[in-house]
mmCIF file of C-alpha atoms in Angstrom:
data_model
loop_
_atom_site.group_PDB
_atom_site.id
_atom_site.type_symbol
_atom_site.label_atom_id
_atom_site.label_comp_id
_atom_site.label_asym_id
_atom_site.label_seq_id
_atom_site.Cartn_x
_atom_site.Cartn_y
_atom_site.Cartn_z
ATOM 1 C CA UNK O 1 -9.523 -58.992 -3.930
ATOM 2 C CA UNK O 2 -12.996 -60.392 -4.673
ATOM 3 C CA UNK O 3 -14.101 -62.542 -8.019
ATOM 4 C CA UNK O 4 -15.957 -58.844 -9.483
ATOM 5 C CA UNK O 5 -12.715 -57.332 -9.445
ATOM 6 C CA UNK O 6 -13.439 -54.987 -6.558
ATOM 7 C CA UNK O 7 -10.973 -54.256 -3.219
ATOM 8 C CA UNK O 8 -13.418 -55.039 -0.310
ATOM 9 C CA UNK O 9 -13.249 -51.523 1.722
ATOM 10 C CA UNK O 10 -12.659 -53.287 4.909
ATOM 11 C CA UNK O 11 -9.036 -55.153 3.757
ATOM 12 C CA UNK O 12 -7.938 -51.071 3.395
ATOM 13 C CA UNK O 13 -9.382 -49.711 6.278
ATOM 14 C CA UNK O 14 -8.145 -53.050 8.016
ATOM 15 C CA UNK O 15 -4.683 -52.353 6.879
ATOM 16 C CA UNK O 16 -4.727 -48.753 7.218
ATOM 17 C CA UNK O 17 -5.887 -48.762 11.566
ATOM 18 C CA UNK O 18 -4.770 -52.326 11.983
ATOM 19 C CA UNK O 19 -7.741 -53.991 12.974
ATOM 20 C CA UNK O 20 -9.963 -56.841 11.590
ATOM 21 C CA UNK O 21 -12.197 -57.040 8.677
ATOM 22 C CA UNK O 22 -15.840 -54.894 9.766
ATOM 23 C CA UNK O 23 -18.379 -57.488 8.476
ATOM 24 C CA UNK O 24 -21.049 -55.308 7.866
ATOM 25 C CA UNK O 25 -19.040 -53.315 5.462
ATOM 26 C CA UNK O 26 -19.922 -53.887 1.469
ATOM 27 C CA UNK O 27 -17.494 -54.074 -0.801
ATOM 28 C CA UNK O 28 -16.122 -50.775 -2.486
ATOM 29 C CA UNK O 29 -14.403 -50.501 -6.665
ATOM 30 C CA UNK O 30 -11.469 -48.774 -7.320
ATOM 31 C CA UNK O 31 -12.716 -46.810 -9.182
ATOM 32 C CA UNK O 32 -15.309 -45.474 -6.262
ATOM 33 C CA UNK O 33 -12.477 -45.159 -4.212
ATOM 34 C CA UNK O 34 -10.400 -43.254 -7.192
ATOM 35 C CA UNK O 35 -13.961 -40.886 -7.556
ATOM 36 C CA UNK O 36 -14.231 -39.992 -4.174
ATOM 37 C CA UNK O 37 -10.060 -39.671 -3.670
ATOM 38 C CA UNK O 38 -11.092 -36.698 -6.895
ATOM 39 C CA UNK O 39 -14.550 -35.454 -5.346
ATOM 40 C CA UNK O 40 -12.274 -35.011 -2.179
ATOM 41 C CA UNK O 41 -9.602 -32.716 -4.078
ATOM 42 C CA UNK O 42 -12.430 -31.093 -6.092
ATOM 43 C CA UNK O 43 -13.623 -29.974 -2.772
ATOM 44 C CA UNK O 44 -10.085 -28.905 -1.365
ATOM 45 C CA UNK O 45 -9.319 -26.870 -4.665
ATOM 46 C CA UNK O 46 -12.932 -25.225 -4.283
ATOM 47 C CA UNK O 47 -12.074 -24.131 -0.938
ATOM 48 C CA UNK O 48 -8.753 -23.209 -1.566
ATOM 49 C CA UNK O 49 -10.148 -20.955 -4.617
ATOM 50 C CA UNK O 50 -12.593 -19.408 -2.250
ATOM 51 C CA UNK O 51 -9.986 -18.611 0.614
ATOM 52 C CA UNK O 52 -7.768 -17.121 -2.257
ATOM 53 C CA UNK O 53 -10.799 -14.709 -3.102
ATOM 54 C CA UNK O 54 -11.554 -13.633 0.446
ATOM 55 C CA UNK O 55 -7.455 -12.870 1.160
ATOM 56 C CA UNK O 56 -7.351 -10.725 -1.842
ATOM 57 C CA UNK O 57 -11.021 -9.123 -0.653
ATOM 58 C CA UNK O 58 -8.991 -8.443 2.902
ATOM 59 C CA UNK O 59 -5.874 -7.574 0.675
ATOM 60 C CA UNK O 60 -7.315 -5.234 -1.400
ATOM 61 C CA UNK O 61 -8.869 -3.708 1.928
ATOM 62 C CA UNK O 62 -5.794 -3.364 3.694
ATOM 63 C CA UNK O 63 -3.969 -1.931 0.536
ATOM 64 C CA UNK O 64 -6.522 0.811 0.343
ATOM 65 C CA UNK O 65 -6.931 1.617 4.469
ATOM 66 C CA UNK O 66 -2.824 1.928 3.958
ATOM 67 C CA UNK O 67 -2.599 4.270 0.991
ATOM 68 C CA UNK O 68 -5.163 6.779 2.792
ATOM 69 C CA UNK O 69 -2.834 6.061 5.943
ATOM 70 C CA UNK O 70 -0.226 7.231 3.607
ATOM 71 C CA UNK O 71 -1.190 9.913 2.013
ATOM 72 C CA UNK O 72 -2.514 11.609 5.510
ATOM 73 C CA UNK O 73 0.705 12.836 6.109
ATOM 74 C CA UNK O 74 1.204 14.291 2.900
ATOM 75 C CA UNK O 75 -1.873 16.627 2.879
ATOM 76 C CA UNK O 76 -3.655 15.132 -0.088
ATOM 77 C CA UNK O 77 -0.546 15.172 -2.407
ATOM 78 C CA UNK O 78 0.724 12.290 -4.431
ATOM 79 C CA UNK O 79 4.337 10.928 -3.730
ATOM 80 C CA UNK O 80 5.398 12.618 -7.176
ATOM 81 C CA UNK O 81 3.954 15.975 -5.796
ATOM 82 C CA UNK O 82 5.538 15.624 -2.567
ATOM 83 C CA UNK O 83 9.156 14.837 -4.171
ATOM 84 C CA UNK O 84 8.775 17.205 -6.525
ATOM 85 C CA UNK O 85 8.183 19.650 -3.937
ATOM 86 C CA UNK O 86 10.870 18.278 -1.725
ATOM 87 C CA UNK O 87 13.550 18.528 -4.798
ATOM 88 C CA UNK O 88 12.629 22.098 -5.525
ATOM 89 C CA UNK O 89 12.815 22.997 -1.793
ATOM 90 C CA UNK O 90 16.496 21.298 -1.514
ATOM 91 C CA UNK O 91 17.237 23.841 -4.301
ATOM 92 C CA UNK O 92 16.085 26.256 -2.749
ATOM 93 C CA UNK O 93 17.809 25.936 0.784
ATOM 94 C CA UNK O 94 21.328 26.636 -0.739
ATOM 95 C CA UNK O 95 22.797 26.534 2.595
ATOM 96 C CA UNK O 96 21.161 23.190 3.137
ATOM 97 C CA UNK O 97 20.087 23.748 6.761
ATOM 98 C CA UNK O 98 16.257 22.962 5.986
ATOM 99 C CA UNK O 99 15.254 25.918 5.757
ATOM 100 C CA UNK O 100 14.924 28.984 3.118
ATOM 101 C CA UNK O 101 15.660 32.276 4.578
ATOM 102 C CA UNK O 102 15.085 35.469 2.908
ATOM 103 C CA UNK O 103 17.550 35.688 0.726
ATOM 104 C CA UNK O 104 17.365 32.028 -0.378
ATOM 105 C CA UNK O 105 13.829 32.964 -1.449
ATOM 106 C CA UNK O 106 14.586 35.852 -3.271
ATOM 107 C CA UNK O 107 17.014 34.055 -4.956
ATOM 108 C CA UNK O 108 14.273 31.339 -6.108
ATOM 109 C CA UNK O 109 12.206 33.684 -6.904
ATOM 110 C CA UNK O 110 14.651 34.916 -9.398
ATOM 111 C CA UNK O 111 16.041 31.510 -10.393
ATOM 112 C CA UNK O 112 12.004 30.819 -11.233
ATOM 113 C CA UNK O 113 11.439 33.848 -13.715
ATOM 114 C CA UNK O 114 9.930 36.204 -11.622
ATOM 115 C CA UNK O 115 10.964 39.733 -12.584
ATOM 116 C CA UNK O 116 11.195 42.815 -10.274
ATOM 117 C CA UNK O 117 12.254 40.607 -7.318
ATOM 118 C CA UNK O 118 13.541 43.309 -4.284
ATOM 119 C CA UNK O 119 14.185 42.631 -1.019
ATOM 120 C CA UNK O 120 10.486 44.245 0.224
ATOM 121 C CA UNK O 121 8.835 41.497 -1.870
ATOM 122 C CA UNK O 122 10.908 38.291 -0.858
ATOM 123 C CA UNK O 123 10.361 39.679 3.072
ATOM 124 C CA UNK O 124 6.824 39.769 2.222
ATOM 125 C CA UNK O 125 6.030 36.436 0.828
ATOM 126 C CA UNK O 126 8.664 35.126 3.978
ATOM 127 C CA UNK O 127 6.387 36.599 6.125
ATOM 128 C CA UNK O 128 2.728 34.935 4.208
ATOM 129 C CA UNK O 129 4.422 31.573 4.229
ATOM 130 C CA UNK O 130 6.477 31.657 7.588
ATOM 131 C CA UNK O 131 3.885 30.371 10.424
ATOM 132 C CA UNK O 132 5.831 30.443 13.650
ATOM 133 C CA UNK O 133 7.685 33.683 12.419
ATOM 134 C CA UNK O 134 10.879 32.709 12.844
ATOM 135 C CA UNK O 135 12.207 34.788 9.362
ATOM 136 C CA UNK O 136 12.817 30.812 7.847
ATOM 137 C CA UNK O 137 10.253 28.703 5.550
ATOM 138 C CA UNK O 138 10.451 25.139 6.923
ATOM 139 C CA UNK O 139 9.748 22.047 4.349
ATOM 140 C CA UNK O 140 6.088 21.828 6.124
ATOM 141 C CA UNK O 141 5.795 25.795 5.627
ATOM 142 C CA UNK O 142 6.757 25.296 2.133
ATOM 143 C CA UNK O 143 4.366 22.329 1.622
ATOM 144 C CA UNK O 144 1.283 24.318 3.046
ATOM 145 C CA UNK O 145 2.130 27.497 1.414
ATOM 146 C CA UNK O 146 2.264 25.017 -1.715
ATOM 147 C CA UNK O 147 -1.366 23.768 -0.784
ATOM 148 C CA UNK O 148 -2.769 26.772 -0.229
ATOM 149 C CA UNK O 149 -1.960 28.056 -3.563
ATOM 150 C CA UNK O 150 -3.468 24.563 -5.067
ATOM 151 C CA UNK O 151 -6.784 25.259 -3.428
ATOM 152 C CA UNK O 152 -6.122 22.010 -1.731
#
């Protein structure tokens, strides 16, 4: 250490690589090198705050790009829509074969309120909402007919 108190910066960097005093070095204070040890972490917790803001930018991108990925499939229906329309078309298929035949519908159509239900007007709406004709409402025929009727 020198008389004014400060730790020449070559003794450190001597002991730190192993080498010999640099003699055209000048002496550096502790409390330089304790100001430039904070200016150093200043820095790091700058950048760090500034890497955290462009991950959440990218997050926040990714988050959105995945919720329109996810809601593709479901033809512009939330996932409480597309439950609830999934619950209501599990009551509905009361044989539970994933589909709702004709008499399955008439009785939802009954179950729901409707009055003067007959056979004519359950093969009817079968026939609106059945697409590939096969006399059975799939869930996706059920979820377009449901669309449809939304305007959506």
């Amino acid at each position: 250490m020198a008389d004014d108190g400060k730790v020449p910066h070559q003794i450190s960097r001597m002991n730190s690589i192993g080498l010999g005093p640099a003699p055209t070095e000048k002496p550096i204070s502790l409390m330089d090198q304790l100001n430039q040890m904070s200016m150093g972490a200043a820095k790091t917790v700058q950048d760090n705050e500034a890497m955290h803001q462009a991950v959440e930018k990218k997050v926040t991108r990714v988050r959105r790009k995945s919720r329109d990925l996810e809601t593709d499939h479901l033809d512009g229906l939330t996932f409480e829509e597309m439950e609830a329309l999934q619950k209501a078309f599990d009551e509905y298929d009361i044989t539970r074969d994933g589909t709702i035949d004709q008499e399955e519908l008439k009785g939802a159509l009954i179950k729901s309120g409707a009055r003067n239900v007959t056979d004519a007007v359950a093969k009817a709406l079968l026939k609106q909402i059945d697409r590939n004709n096969d006399q059975l409402i799939s869930f996706e025929e059920f979820k377009k007919a449901f669309c449809e009727h939304e305007g959506r």
